[in-house]
Amino acid sequence: DVSGYFILDTGTPYLVLNNHYFKGQPTGKKVIGLIGQEVDIYKKEVDLSMGNLKWFRVEATLLPLNHLSQAKGVTIMGLIGASVLKTYELVIDLDNRKLELVKANKASVAERYGETPDAAFKFIWRGGIPVIKTMVGDETLLFGFDTGAGVNAIDKKKSEQLADHLTINGEARVVGIGQGNQSMPSGSIHNVIIENYYCPEMRVVLAQMARFRGFDNELNIVDGFFGYEFLKHFRTVVNFKKGTISLYHRDSLATAYIVAR
């Protein structure tokens, strides 16, 4: 048995294991990450447990992740991707550094606490990841919902048509899969609307999304990703079974937690 830290990464469709600690069988396929680096894909079947939750005979993808361990300062054994979570509901509470993962049922976690979300909307599955239909000004874009991303990203090709809604004023270094990292133009994006909900202004990097190729060889599945810079504004409840995301302003759910517990 091997134990250690895993990153909860809904921008990845599958369970991913650090190939420094696990060995698998070659598939002949490659994945191309956000910064354009290619990595060979190996597979291995494993059992996974997290607290009292257990998954059996899960097909895992093996990739080099030691660069993430160096960046985080702890040993990263793998990434828990979206397919592992498809029958669960996830509560993300960054203020309290807390994640809650429960089996999805008719009443959501927050509803059981008696709270009404500040915003709620549907997502679709595309390329094995949750994708949110989003308006930026008058432009309709598809953003992957990526709990493993440290920054929001948007396709650099879209920057000209979104010029009125972007302020690019620096650069940020982005760590990709494999051993790569790259400096990308960075700034802020505003006038982001999800089903009539106006999101706060958020930090963003401009990435070459055309180079990104998913685990199943898909190209151009999204126009960008919502990561930490999106999540930090809310307490977020994701029901993967229903395909819904609910947002609570950071102070709005606190009372419900106190009352319920």
CSV table of C-alpha atoms in Angstrom, one decimal:
chain,number,residue,atom,x,y,z
A,1,ASP,CA,0.0,0.0,0.0
A,2,VAL,CA,1.1,3.6,-0.8
A,3,SER,CA,-0.4,6.6,1.0
A,4,GLY,CA,0.2,10.3,0.7
A,5,TYR,CA,-1.2,13.6,-0.5
A,6,PHE,CA,-3.5,13.9,-3.5
A,7,ILE,CA,-4.7,17.0,-5.3
A,8,LEU,CA,-8.4,17.2,-5.9
A,9,ASP,CA,-8.3,18.1,-9.6
A,10,THR,CA,-11.6,18.3,-11.5
A,11,GLY,CA,-9.7,19.7,-14.5
A,12,THR,CA,-8.4,16.1,-15.0
A,13,PRO,CA,-10.9,13.5,-16.1
A,14,TYR,CA,-9.2,10.5,-14.4
A,15,LEU,CA,-7.3,9.3,-11.3
A,16,VAL,CA,-3.7,10.2,-11.9
A,17,LEU,CA,-0.8,8.6,-10.0
A,18,ASN,CA,2.8,9.9,-9.7
A,19,ASN,CA,4.9,7.7,-11.9
A,20,HIS,CA,7.8,8.1,-9.5
A,21,TYR,CA,6.0,5.7,-7.1
A,22,PHE,CA,3.8,3.6,-9.4
A,23,LYS,CA,4.6,1.6,-12.5
A,24,GLY,CA,2.1,0.8,-15.3
A,25,GLN,CA,1.6,-0.4,-18.8
A,26,PRO,CA,2.3,1.9,-21.8
A,27,THR,CA,-0.8,2.9,-23.9
A,28,GLY,CA,1.0,4.5,-26.9
A,29,LYS,CA,-0.9,7.7,-26.2
A,30,LYS,CA,0.3,11.1,-25.1
A,31,VAL,CA,-1.3,14.0,-23.2
A,32,ILE,CA,-0.3,17.6,-24.1
A,33,GLY,CA,-0.7,20.0,-21.2
A,34,LEU,CA,-1.6,23.7,-21.0
A,35,ILE,CA,1.9,24.9,-21.6
A,36,GLY,CA,2.3,22.5,-24.6
A,37,GLN,CA,4.5,19.8,-23.2
A,38,GLU,CA,4.0,16.1,-24.3
A,39,VAL,CA,4.0,13.2,-21.8
A,40,ASP,CA,3.5,9.5,-22.5
A,41,ILE,CA,0.5,7.9,-20.9
A,42,TYR,CA,0.8,4.7,-18.8
A,43,LYS,CA,-2.1,3.0,-17.1
A,44,LYS,CA,-2.6,0.9,-13.9
A,45,GLU,CA,-5.6,-0.5,-12.1
A,46,VAL,CA,-5.7,0.3,-8.4
A,47,ASP,CA,-7.9,0.4,-5.3
A,48,LEU,CA,-8.3,3.9,-3.7
A,49,SER,CA,-9.4,4.9,-0.2
A,50,MET,CA,-9.8,8.3,1.3
A,51,GLY,CA,-11.1,8.4,4.9
A,52,ASN,CA,-14.1,6.1,4.9
A,53,LEU,CA,-14.6,6.3,1.1
A,54,LYS,CA,-13.4,3.5,-1.1
A,55,TRP,CA,-13.1,2.9,-4.8
A,56,PHE,CA,-12.2,-0.4,-6.3
A,57,ARG,CA,-10.4,-1.4,-9.5
A,58,VAL,CA,-10.0,2.2,-10.7
A,59,GLU,CA,-8.0,2.7,-13.9
A,60,ALA,CA,-5.4,5.2,-13.2
A,61,THR,CA,-3.2,7.3,-15.5
A,62,LEU,CA,0.5,7.5,-14.5
A,63,LEU,CA,2.3,10.8,-15.1
A,64,PRO,CA,5.4,12.6,-13.7
A,65,LEU,CA,4.2,14.7,-10.7
A,66,ASN,CA,7.4,15.4,-8.7
A,67,HIS,CA,7.5,19.0,-10.0
A,68,LEU,CA,4.1,19.5,-8.2
A,69,SER,CA,5.7,18.1,-5.0
A,70,GLN,CA,8.5,20.6,-5.3
A,71,ALA,CA,6.0,23.5,-5.9
A,72,LYS,CA,3.7,22.5,-3.0
A,73,GLY,CA,6.5,21.5,-0.5
A,74,VAL,CA,4.8,18.1,0.1
A,75,THR,CA,5.0,14.7,-1.7
A,76,ILE,CA,2.1,14.6,-4.2
A,77,MET,CA,1.1,11.0,-4.9
A,78,GLY,CA,-1.6,11.8,-7.4
A,79,LEU,CA,-4.6,13.7,-8.7
A,80,ILE,CA,-8.2,12.8,-8.0
A,81,GLY,CA,-9.9,13.5,-11.2
A,82,ALA,CA,-13.5,14.2,-12.1
A,83,SER,CA,-14.6,10.7,-13.0
A,84,VAL,CA,-13.8,9.4,-9.5
A,85,LEU,CA,-16.3,12.0,-8.1
A,86,LYS,CA,-19.3,11.4,-10.5
A,87,THR,CA,-21.7,10.1,-7.8
A,88,TYR,CA,-20.6,12.6,-5.1
A,89,GLU,CA,-21.2,16.1,-3.9
A,90,LEU,CA,-18.2,18.2,-3.0
A,91,VAL,CA,-18.2,21.2,-0.7
A,92,ILE,CA,-15.1,23.5,-1.1
A,93,ASP,CA,-14.5,25.9,1.8
A,94,LEU,CA,-11.1,27.6,1.2
A,95,ASP,CA,-11.5,30.0,4.1
A,96,ASN,CA,-11.5,27.1,6.5
A,97,ARG,CA,-9.2,24.9,4.3
A,98,LYS,CA,-11.8,22.2,4.3
A,99,LEU,CA,-13.2,19.8,1.7
A,100,GLU,CA,-16.3,17.7,2.3
A,101,LEU,CA,-17.1,14.8,0.0
A,102,VAL,CA,-20.4,13.0,0.4
A,103,LYS,CA,-22.6,10.7,-1.7
A,104,ALA,CA,-25.0,12.8,-3.7
A,105,ASN,CA,-28.7,12.6,-2.9
A,106,LYS,CA,-31.9,14.6,-3.4
A,107,ALA,CA,-31.1,17.3,-0.9
A,108,SER,CA,-27.7,19.0,-1.3
A,109,VAL,CA,-25.3,19.5,1.6
A,110,ALA,CA,-26.1,23.2,1.8
A,111,GLU,CA,-29.9,22.6,1.5
A,112,ARG,CA,-29.6,20.3,4.5
A,113,TYR,CA,-28.0,23.2,6.3
A,114,GLY,CA,-31.0,25.4,5.3
A,115,GLU,CA,-29.1,27.7,3.0
A,116,THR,CA,-30.1,29.2,-0.3
A,117,PRO,CA,-27.2,29.7,-2.8
A,118,ASP,CA,-26.2,33.2,-4.1
A,119,ALA,CA,-26.0,31.6,-7.5
A,120,ALA,CA,-26.6,28.1,-8.9
A,121,PHE,CA,-26.2,26.8,-12.4
A,122,LYS,CA,-25.7,23.7,-14.5
A,123,PHE,CA,-22.5,22.4,-16.0
A,124,ILE,CA,-22.0,19.9,-18.9
A,125,TRP,CA,-19.4,17.2,-19.2
A,126,ARG,CA,-16.9,17.7,-22.0
A,127,GLY,CA,-13.7,15.8,-22.4
A,128,GLY,CA,-14.4,14.1,-19.1
A,129,ILE,CA,-14.4,17.4,-17.1
A,130,PRO,CA,-17.1,19.8,-15.8
A,131,VAL,CA,-17.6,22.7,-18.2
A,132,ILE,CA,-19.5,25.9,-17.6
A,133,LYS,CA,-21.1,28.0,-20.3
A,134,THR,CA,-20.1,31.5,-19.6
A,135,MET,CA,-20.5,35.0,-21.0
A,136,VAL,CA,-17.7,37.5,-21.1
A,137,GLY,CA,-19.3,40.7,-22.3
A,138,ASP,CA,-21.2,39.5,-25.4
A,139,GLU,CA,-19.0,36.5,-26.1
A,140,THR,CA,-20.1,33.0,-25.1
A,141,LEU,CA,-17.2,30.8,-23.9
A,142,LEU,CA,-16.8,27.4,-22.3
A,143,PHE,CA,-14.7,27.2,-19.1
A,144,GLY,CA,-13.5,24.0,-17.6
A,145,PHE,CA,-14.2,23.9,-13.8
A,146,ASP,CA,-10.7,23.0,-12.5
A,147,THR,CA,-10.2,22.7,-8.7
A,148,GLY,CA,-6.5,21.8,-9.4
A,149,ALA,CA,-5.6,25.0,-11.2
A,150,GLY,CA,-3.8,27.7,-9.2
A,151,VAL,CA,-4.8,30.3,-11.7
A,152,ASN,CA,-7.7,31.0,-14.1
A,153,ALA,CA,-6.7,30.6,-17.8
A,154,ILE,CA,-8.2,31.8,-21.0
A,155,ASP,CA,-7.3,31.1,-24.6
A,156,LYS,CA,-4.8,33.7,-25.9
A,157,LYS,CA,-6.6,33.7,-29.2
A,158,LYS,CA,-9.7,35.2,-27.5
A,159,SER,CA,-7.8,38.1,-26.0
A,160,GLU,CA,-8.4,40.5,-29.0
A,161,GLN,CA,-12.2,40.0,-29.0
A,162,LEU,CA,-12.2,40.2,-25.2
A,163,ALA,CA,-10.0,43.3,-25.0
A,164,ASP,CA,-12.6,45.4,-23.4
A,165,HIS,CA,-12.9,42.9,-20.5
A,166,LEU,CA,-9.2,42.1,-20.0
A,167,THR,CA,-6.5,44.1,-18.3
A,168,ILE,CA,-3.1,42.4,-18.9
A,169,ASN,CA,-0.4,44.0,-16.8
A,170,GLY,CA,2.2,41.3,-16.0
A,171,GLU,CA,3.3,37.7,-16.3
A,172,ALA,CA,2.8,34.6,-14.2
A,173,ARG,CA,4.7,31.4,-14.2
A,174,VAL,CA,2.5,28.4,-14.7
A,175,VAL,CA,3.5,24.8,-13.8
A,176,GLY,CA,2.2,22.1,-16.3
A,177,ILE,CA,2.3,18.4,-16.4
A,178,GLY,CA,5.7,16.7,-16.8
A,179,GLN,CA,8.6,18.9,-15.6
A,180,GLY,CA,7.6,22.0,-17.5
A,181,ASN,CA,6.7,25.5,-16.5
A,182,GLN,CA,6.3,28.7,-18.5
A,183,SER,CA,5.7,32.4,-18.1
A,184,MET,CA,2.4,33.6,-19.5
A,185,PRO,CA,0.8,37.0,-19.8
A,186,SER,CA,-1.4,37.7,-16.8
A,187,GLY,CA,-3.9,40.3,-15.5
A,188,SER,CA,-7.5,40.4,-14.7
A,189,ILE,CA,-10.8,39.6,-16.4
A,190,HIS,CA,-14.2,41.3,-15.7
A,191,ASN,CA,-17.8,41.2,-16.9
A,192,VAL,CA,-17.9,37.5,-16.5
A,193,ILE,CA,-21.5,36.3,-16.3
A,194,ILE,CA,-22.7,32.8,-15.6
A,195,GLU,CA,-26.5,32.4,-16.0
A,196,ASN,CA,-27.2,36.1,-15.1
A,197,TYR,CA,-24.7,35.9,-12.1
A,198,TYR,CA,-22.0,38.6,-12.4
A,199,CYS,CA,-18.7,37.1,-11.1
A,200,PRO,CA,-16.2,39.3,-9.3
A,201,GLU,CA,-13.1,40.5,-11.2
A,202,MET,CA,-10.6,37.7,-11.3
A,203,ARG,CA,-6.9,37.1,-12.0
A,204,VAL,CA,-6.2,35.3,-15.3
A,205,VAL,CA,-3.4,34.1,-17.5
A,206,LEU,CA,-3.5,33.9,-21.3
A,207,ALA,CA,-2.6,30.4,-22.5
A,208,GLN,CA,-2.2,28.8,-25.9
A,209,MET,CA,-5.3,26.6,-25.6
A,210,ALA,CA,-4.9,25.2,-29.1
A,211,ARG,CA,-1.9,23.1,-27.9
A,212,PHE,CA,-3.9,21.6,-25.1
A,213,ARG,CA,-4.9,17.9,-25.8
A,214,GLY,CA,-6.9,16.0,-23.3
A,215,PHE,CA,-6.3,12.5,-22.0
A,216,ASP,CA,-8.6,11.0,-24.7
A,217,ASN,CA,-6.9,13.0,-27.4
A,218,GLU,CA,-9.6,15.7,-27.6
A,219,LEU,CA,-8.6,19.2,-28.9
A,220,ASN,CA,-10.1,22.5,-28.2
A,221,ILE,CA,-12.6,21.2,-25.6
A,222,VAL,CA,-12.7,24.5,-23.7
A,223,ASP,CA,-11.8,28.2,-24.1
A,224,GLY,CA,-10.4,28.5,-20.6
A,225,PHE,CA,-10.4,27.2,-17.0
A,226,PHE,CA,-11.8,28.5,-13.7
A,227,GLY,CA,-9.4,27.6,-10.9
A,228,TYR,CA,-8.4,29.0,-7.5
A,229,GLU,CA,-8.9,32.6,-8.6
A,230,PHE,CA,-12.6,31.7,-9.2
A,231,LEU,CA,-13.0,29.5,-6.1
A,232,LYS,CA,-11.5,31.8,-3.6
A,233,HIS,CA,-14.5,34.2,-3.8
A,234,PHE,CA,-17.0,31.6,-2.7
A,235,ARG,CA,-17.9,28.5,-0.7
A,236,THR,CA,-18.7,26.2,-3.6
A,237,VAL,CA,-21.0,23.1,-3.6
A,238,VAL,CA,-20.6,20.8,-6.7
A,239,ASN,CA,-23.1,18.0,-7.3
A,240,PHE,CA,-21.4,15.9,-9.9
A,241,LYS,CA,-24.4,13.5,-10.1
A,242,LYS,CA,-26.9,16.3,-10.9
A,243,GLY,CA,-24.4,18.4,-12.8
A,244,THR,CA,-24.9,21.5,-10.7
A,245,ILE,CA,-22.6,24.1,-9.1
A,246,SER,CA,-23.9,26.3,-6.3
A,247,LEU,CA,-22.0,29.4,-5.1
A,248,TYR,CA,-22.3,31.0,-1.6
A,249,HIS,CA,-20.6,34.2,-0.7
A,250,ARG,CA,-17.9,33.5,1.8
A,251,ASP,CA,-19.8,34.8,4.8
A,252,SER,CA,-23.2,33.5,3.9
A,253,LEU,CA,-22.7,29.8,4.7
A,254,ALA,CA,-21.0,30.3,8.0
A,255,THR,CA,-24.2,30.8,9.9
A,256,ALA,CA,-25.7,27.6,8.4
A,257,TYR,CA,-22.6,25.6,9.5
A,258,ILE,CA,-22.9,26.9,13.1
A,259,VAL,CA,-26.6,26.1,13.3
A,260,ALA,CA,-26.4,22.7,11.7
A,261,ARG,CA,-23.5,21.5,13.7
